[in-house]
Short mmCIF file of N, CA and C in Angstrom, two decimals:
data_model
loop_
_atom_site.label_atom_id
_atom_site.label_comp_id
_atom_site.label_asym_id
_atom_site.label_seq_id
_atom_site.Cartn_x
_atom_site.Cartn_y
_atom_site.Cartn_z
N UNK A 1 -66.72 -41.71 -18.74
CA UNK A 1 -65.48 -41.03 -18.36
C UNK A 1 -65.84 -39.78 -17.58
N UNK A 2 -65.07 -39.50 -16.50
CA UNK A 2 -64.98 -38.17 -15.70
C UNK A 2 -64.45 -37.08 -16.29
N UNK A 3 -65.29 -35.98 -16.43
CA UNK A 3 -64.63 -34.73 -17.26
C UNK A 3 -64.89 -33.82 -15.84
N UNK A 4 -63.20 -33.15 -15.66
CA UNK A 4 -63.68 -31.60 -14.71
C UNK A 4 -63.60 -30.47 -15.71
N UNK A 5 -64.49 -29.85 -15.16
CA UNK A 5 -64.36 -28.28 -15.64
C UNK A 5 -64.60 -27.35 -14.78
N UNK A 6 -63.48 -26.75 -15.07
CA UNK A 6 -62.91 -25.83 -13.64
C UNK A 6 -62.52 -24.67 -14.20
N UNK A 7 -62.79 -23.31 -13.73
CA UNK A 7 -62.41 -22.46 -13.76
C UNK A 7 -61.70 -21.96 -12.80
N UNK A 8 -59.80 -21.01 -12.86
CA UNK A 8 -59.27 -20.88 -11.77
C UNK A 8 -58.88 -19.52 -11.99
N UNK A 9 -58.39 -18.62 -11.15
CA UNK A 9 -59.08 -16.97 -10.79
C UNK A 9 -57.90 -16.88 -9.93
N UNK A 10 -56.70 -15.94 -9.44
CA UNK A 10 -56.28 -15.75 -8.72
C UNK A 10 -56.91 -14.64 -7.59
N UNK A 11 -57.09 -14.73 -6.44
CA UNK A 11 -57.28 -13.40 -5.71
C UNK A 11 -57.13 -12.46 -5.19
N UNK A 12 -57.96 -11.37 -5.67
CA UNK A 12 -57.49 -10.03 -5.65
C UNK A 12 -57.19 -9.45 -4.07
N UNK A 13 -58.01 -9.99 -3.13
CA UNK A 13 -57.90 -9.71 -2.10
C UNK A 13 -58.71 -10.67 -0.64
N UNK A 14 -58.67 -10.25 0.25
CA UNK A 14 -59.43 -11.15 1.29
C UNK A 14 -60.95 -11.06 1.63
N UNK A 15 -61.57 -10.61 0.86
CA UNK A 15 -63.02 -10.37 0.97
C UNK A 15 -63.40 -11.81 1.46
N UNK A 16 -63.29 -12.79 0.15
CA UNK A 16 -63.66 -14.27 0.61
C UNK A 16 -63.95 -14.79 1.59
N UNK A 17 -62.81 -14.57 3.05
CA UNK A 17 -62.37 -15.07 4.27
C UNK A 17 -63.86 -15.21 5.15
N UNK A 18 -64.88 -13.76 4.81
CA UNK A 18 -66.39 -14.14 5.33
C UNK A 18 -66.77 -14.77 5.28
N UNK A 19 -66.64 -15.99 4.34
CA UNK A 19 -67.64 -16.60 4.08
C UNK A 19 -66.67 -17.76 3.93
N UNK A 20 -65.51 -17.76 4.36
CA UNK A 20 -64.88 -19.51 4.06
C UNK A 20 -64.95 -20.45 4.86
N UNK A 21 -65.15 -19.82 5.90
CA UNK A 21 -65.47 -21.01 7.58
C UNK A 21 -63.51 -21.48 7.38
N UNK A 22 -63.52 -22.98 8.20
CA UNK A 22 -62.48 -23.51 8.26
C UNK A 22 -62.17 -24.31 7.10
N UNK A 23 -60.66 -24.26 6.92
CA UNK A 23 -60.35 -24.69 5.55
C UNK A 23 -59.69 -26.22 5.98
N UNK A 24 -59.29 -26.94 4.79
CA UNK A 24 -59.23 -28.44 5.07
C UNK A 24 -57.22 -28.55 4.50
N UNK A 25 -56.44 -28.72 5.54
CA UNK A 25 -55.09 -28.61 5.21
C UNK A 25 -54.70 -29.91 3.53
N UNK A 26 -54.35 -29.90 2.80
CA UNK A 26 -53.72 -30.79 1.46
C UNK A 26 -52.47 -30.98 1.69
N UNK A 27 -51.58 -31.67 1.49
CA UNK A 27 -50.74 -32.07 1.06
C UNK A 27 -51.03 -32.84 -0.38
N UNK A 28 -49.89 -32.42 -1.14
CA UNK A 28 -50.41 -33.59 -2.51
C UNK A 28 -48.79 -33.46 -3.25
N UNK A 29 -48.95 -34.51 -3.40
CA UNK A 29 -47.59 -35.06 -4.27
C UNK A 29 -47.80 -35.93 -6.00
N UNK A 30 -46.78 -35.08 -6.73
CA UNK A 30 -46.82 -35.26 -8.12
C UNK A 30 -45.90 -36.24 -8.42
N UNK A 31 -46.32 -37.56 -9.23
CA UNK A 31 -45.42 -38.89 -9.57
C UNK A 31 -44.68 -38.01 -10.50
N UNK A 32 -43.47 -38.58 -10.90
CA UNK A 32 -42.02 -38.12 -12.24
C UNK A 32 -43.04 -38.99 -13.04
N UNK A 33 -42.94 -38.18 -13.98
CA UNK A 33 -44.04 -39.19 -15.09
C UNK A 33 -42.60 -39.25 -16.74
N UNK A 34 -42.76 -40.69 -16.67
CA UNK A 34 -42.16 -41.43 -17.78
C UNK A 34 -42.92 -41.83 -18.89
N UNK A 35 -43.75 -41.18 -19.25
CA UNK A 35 -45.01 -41.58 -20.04
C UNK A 35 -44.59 -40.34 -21.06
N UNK A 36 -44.34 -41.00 -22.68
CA UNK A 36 -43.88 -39.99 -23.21
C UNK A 36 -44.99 -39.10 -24.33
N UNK A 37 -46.11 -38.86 -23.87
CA UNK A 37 -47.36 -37.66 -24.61
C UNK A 37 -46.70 -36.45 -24.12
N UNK A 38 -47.37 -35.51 -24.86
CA UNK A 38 -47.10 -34.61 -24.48
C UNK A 38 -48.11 -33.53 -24.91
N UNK A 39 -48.62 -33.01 -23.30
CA UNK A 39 -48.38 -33.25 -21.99
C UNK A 39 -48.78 -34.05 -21.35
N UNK A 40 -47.44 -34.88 -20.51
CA UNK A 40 -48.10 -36.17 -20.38
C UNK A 40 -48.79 -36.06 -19.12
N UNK A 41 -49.84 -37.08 -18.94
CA UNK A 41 -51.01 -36.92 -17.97
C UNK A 41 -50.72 -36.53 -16.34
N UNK A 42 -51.09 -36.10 -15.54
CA UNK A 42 -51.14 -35.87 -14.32
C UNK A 42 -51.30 -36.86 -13.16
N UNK A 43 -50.50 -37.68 -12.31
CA UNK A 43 -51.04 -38.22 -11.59
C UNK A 43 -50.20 -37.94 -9.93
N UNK A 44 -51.52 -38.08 -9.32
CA UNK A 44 -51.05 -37.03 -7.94
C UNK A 44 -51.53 -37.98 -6.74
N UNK A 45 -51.31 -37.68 -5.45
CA UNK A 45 -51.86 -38.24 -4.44
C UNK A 45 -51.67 -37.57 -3.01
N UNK A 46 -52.99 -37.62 -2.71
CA UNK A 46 -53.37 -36.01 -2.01
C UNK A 46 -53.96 -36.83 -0.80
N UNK A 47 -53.50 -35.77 0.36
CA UNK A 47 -53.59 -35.94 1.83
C UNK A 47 -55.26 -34.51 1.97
N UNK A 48 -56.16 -35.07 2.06
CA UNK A 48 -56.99 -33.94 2.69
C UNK A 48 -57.79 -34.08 3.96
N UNK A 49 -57.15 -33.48 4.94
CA UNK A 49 -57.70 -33.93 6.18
C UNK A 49 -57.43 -35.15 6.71
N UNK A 50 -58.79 -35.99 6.74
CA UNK A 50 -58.18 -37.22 6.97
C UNK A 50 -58.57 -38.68 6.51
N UNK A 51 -58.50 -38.08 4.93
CA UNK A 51 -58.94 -38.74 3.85
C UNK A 51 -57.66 -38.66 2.70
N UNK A 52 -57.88 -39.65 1.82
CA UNK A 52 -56.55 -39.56 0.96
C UNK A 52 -56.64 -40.45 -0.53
N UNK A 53 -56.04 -39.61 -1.13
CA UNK A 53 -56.90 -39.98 -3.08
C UNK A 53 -55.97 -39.93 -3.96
N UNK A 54 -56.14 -40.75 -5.11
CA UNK A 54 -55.16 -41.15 -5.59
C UNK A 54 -56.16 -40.48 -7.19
N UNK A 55 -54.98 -39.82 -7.91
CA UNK A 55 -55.90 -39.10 -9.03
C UNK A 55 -55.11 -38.87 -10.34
N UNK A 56 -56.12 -39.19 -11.29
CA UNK A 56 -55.08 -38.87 -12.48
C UNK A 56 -55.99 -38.25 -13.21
N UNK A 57 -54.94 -36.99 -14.22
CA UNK A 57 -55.69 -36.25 -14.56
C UNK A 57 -55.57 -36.39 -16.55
N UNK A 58 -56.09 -36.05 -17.35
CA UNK A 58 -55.56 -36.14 -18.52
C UNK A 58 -55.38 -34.65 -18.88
N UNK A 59 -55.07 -34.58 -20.41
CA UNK A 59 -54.56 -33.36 -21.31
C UNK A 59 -55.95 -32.64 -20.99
N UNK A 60 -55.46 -30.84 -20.69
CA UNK A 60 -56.45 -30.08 -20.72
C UNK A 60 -56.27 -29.29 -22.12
N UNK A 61 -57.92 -29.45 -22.41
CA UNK A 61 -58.70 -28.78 -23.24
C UNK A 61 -59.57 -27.91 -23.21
N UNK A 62 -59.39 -26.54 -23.33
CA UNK A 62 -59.84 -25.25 -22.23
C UNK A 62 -59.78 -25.29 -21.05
N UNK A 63 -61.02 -25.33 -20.78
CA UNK A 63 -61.04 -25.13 -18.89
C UNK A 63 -61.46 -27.00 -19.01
N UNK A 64 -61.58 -28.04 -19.87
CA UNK A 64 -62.03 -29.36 -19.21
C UNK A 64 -60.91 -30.20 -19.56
N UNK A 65 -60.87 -31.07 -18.74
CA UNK A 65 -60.03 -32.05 -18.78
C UNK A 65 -60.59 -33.51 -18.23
N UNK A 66 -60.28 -34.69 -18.93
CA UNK A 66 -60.99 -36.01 -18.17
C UNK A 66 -59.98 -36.13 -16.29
N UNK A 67 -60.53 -36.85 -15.80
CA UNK A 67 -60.15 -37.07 -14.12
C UNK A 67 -60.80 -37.89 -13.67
N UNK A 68 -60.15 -38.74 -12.72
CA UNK A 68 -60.40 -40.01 -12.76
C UNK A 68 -59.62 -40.24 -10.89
N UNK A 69 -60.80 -40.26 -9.76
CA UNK A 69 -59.78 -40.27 -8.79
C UNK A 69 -60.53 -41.03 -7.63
N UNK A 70 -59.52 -41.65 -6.71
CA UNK A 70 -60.24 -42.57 -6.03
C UNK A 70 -59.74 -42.34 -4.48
N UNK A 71 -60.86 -42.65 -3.95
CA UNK A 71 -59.85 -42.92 -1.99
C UNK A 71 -59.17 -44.18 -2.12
N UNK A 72 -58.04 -43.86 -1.38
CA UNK A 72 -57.10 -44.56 -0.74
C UNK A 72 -56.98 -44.47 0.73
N UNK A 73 -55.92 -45.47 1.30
CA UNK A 73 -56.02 -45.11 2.66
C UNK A 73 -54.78 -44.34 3.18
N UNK A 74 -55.05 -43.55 3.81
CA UNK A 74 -53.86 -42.64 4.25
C UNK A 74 -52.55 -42.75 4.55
N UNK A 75 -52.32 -44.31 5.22
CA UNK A 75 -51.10 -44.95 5.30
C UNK A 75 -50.61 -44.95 4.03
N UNK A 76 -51.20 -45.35 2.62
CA UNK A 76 -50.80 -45.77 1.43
C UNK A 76 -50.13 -44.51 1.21
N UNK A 77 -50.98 -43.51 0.76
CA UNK A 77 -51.03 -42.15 0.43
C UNK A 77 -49.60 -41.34 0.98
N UNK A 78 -49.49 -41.52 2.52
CA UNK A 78 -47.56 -41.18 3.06
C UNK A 78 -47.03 -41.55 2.45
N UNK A 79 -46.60 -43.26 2.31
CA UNK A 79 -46.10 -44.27 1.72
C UNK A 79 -45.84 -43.62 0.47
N UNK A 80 -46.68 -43.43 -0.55
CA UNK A 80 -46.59 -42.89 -2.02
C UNK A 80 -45.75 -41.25 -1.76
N UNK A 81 -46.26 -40.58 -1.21
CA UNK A 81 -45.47 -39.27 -1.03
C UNK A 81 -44.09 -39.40 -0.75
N UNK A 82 -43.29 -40.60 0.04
CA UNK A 82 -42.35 -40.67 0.31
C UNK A 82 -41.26 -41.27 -0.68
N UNK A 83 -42.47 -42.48 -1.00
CA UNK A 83 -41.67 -42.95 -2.33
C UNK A 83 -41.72 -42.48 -3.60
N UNK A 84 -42.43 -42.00 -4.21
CA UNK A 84 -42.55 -41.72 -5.72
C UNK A 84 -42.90 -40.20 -5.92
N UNK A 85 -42.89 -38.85 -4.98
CA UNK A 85 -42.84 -37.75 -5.05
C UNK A 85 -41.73 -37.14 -4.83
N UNK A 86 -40.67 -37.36 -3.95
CA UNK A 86 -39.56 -36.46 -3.97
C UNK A 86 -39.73 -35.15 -3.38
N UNK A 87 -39.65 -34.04 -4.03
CA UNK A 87 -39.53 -32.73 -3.64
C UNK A 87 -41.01 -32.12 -4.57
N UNK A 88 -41.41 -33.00 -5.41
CA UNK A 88 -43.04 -32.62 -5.94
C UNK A 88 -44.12 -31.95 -5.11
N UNK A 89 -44.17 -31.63 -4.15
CA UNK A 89 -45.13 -31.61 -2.93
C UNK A 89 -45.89 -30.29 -3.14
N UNK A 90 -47.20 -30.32 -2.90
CA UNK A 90 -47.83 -29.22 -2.67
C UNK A 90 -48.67 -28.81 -1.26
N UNK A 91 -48.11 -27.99 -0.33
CA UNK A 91 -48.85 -27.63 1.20
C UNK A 91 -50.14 -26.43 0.90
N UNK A 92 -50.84 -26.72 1.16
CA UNK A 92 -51.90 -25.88 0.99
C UNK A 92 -53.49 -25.94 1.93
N UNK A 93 -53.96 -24.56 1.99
CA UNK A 93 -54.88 -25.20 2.63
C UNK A 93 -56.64 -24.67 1.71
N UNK A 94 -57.22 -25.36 1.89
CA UNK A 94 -58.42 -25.58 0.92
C UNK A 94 -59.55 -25.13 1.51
N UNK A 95 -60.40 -23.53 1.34
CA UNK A 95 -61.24 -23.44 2.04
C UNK A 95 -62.58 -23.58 1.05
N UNK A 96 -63.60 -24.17 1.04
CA UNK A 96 -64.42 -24.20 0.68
C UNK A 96 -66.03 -23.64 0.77
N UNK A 97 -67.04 -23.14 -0.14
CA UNK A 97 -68.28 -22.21 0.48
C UNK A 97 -68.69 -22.24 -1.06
N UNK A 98 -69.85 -21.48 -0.64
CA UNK A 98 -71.33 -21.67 -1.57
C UNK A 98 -71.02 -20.32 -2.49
N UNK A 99 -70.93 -20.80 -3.95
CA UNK A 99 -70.99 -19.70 -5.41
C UNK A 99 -72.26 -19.29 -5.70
N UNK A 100 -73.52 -19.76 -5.29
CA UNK A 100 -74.91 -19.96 -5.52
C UNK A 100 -74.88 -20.71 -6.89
N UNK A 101 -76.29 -20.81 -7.21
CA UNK A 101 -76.82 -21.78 -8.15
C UNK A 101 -76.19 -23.16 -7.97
N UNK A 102 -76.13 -23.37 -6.72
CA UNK A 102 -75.42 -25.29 -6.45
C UNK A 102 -73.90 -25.65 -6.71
N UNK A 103 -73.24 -24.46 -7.02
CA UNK A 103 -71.67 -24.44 -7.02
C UNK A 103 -71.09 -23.76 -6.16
N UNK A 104 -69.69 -24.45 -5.66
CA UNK A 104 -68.90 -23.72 -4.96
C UNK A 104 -67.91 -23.37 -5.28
N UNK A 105 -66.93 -22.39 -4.73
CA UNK A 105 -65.90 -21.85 -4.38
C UNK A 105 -64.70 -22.37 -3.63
N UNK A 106 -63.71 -22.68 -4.36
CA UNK A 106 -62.71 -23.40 -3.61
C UNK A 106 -61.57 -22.14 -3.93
N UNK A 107 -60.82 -21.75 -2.36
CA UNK A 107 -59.63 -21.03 -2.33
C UNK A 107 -58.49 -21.65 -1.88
N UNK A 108 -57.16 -21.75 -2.30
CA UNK A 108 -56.43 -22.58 -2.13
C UNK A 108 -55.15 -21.42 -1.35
N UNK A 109 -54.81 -21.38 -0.65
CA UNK A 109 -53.70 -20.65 -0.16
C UNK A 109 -52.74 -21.23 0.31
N UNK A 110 -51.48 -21.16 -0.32
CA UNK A 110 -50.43 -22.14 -0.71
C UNK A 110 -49.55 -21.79 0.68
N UNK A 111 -48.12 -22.64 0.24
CA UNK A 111 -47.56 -22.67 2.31
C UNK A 111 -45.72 -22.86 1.24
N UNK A 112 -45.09 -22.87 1.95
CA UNK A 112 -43.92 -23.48 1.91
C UNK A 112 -43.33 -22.56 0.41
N UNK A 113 -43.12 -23.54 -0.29
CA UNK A 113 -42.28 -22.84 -1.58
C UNK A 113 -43.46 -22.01 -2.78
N UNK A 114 -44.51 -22.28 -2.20
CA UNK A 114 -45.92 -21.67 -3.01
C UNK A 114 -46.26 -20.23 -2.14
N UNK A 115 -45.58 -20.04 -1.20
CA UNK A 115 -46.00 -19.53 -0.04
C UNK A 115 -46.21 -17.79 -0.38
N UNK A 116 -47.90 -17.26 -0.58
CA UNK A 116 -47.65 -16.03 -1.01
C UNK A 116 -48.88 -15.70 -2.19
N UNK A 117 -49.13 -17.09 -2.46
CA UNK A 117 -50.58 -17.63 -3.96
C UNK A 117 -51.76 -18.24 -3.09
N UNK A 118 -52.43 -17.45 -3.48
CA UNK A 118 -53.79 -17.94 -3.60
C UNK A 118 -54.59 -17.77 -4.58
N UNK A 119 -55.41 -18.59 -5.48
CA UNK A 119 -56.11 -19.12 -6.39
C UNK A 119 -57.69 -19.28 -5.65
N UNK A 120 -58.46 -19.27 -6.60
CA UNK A 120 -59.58 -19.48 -6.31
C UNK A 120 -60.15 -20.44 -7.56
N UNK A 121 -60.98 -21.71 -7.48
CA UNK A 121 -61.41 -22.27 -8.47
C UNK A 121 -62.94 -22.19 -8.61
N UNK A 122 -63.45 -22.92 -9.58
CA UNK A 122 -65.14 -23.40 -9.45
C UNK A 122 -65.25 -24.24 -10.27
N UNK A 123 -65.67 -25.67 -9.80
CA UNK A 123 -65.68 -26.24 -10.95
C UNK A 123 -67.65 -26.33 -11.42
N UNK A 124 -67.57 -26.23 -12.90
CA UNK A 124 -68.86 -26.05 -13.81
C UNK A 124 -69.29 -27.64 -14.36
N UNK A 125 -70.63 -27.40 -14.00
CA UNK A 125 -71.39 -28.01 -15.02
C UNK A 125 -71.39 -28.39 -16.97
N UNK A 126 -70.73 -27.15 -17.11
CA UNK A 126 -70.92 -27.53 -18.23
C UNK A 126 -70.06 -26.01 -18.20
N UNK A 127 -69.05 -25.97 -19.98
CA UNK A 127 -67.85 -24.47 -19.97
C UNK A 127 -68.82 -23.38 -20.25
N UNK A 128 -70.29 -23.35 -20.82
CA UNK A 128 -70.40 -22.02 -20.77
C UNK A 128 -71.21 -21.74 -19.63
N UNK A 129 -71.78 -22.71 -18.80
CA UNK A 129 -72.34 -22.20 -17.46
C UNK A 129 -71.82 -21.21 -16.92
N UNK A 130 -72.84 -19.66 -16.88
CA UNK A 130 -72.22 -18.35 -16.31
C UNK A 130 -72.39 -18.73 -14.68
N UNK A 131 -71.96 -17.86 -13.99
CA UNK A 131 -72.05 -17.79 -12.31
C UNK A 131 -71.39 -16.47 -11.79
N UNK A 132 -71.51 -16.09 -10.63
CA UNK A 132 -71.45 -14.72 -9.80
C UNK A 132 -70.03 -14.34 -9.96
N UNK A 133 -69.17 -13.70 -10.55
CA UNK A 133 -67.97 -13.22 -10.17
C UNK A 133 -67.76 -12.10 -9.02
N UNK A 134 -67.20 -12.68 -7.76
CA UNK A 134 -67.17 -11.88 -6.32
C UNK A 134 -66.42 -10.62 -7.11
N UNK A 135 -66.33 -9.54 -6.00
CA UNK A 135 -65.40 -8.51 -5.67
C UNK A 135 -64.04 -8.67 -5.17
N UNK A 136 -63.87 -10.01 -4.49
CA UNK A 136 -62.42 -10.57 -4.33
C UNK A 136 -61.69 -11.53 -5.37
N UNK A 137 -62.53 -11.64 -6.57
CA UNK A 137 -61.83 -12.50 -7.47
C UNK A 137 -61.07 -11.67 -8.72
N UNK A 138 -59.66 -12.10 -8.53
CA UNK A 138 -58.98 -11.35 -9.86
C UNK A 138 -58.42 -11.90 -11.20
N UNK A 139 -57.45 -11.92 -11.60
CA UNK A 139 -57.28 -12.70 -12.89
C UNK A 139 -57.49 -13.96 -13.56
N UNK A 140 -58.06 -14.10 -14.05
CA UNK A 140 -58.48 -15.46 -14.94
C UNK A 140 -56.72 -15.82 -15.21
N UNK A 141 -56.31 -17.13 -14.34
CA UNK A 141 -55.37 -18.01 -15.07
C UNK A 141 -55.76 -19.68 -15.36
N UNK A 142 -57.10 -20.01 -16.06
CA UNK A 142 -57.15 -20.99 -16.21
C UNK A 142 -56.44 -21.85 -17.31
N UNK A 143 -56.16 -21.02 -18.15
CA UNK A 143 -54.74 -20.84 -19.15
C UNK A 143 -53.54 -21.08 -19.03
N UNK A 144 -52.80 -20.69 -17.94
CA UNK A 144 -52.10 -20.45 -17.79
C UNK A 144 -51.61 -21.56 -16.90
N UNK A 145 -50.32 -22.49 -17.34
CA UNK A 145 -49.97 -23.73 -17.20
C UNK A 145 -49.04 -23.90 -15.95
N UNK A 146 -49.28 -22.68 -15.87
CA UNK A 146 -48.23 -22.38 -14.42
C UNK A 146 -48.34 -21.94 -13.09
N UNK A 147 -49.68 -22.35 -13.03
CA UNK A 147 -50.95 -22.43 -11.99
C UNK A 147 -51.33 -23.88 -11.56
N UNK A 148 -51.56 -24.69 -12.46
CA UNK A 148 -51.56 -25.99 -12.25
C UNK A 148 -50.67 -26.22 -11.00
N UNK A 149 -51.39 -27.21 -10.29
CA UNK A 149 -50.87 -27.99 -8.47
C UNK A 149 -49.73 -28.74 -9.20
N UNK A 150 -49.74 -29.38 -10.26
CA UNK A 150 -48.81 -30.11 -10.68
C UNK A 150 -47.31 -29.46 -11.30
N UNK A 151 -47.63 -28.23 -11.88
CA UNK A 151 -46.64 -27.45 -12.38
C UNK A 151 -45.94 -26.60 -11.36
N UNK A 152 -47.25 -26.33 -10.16
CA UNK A 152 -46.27 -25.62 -9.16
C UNK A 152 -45.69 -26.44 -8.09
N UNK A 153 -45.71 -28.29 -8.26
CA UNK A 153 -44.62 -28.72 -7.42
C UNK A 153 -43.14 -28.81 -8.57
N UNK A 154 -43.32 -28.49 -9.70
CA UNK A 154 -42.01 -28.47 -10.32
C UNK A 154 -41.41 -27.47 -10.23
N UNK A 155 -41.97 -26.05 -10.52
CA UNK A 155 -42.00 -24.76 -10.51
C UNK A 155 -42.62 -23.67 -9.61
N UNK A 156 -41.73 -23.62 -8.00
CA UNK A 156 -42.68 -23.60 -7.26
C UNK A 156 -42.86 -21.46 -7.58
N UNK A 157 -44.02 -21.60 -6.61
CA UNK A 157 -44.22 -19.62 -6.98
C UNK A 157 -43.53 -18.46 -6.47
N UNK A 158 -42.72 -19.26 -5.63
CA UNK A 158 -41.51 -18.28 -4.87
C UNK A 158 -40.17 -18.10 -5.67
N UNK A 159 -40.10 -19.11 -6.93
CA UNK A 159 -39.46 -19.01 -7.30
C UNK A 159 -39.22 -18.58 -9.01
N UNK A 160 -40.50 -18.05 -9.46
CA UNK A 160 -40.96 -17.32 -10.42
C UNK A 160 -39.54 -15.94 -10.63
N UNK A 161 -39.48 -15.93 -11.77
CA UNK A 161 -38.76 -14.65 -12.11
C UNK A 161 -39.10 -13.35 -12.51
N UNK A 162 -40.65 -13.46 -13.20
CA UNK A 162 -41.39 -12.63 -13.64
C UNK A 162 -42.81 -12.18 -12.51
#
């Protein structure tokens, strides 16, 4: 089984941008899930560049969770966004670069109804693997359920009250 473990960081500021090169545009769309766990599992299907993946995620447990995701072909991938996402959608664009010790840095800077968030992730080897915390990285929300790509096509960040 596929386990991610990811740590996600909102950012404090644009330091990053040195070192991100060009970022890779996402689209990704969240299925209405009728599956009654709770919380029931994640399954998404994401436009990156010009590649396209079909992914499901299970219940997170700290920062890990099992994931399980495959290419598809891009025609499919519209097709699915049109039919079985709705207004779920997440626009974003994904810049990626080197954390050292063989991990990277993914910044996500959101577009449309997200428009205003940027997040920074890393996903680990293993949860207590330490690594470099930049000068542009700020709050730890890996916790926090309302960060999730999936929670912010329900709940988007423009539309937060707090």
């Amino acid at each position: 089984m596929a386990t991610e473990i990811e740590r996600k960081f909102l950012v404090a500021n644009d330091g990053w941008r040195a070192a991100a090169g060009r970022g890779v545009r996402m689209v990704q769309g969240y299925f209405e899930s009728g599956i009654c766990t709770a919380p029931p599992p994640t399954l998404r299907v994401r436009i990156a560049g010009e590649r396209a993946f079909l992914t499901v995620k299970g219940r997170p447990s700290g920062v890990s969770r099992s994931e399980f995701e495959y290419e598809i072909p891009v025609a499919d991938a519209e097709a699915m966004l049109l039919e079985f996402c709705g207004t779920r959608i997440v626009e974003k664009i994904r810049y990626t670069f080197p954390a050292g010790d063989g991990l990277f840095w993914e910044v996500d800077e959101y577009f449309k109804l997200n428009a205003g968030l940027f997040t920074a992730e890393i996903e680990l080897p293993a949860e207590e693997t330490a690594f470099v915390r930049p000068d542009w990285l700020g709050a730890e929300v890996s916790g926090d359920p309302r960060y999730t790509n999936g929670a912010l096509s329900r709940n988007p960040y423009t539309l937060w009250r707090d």
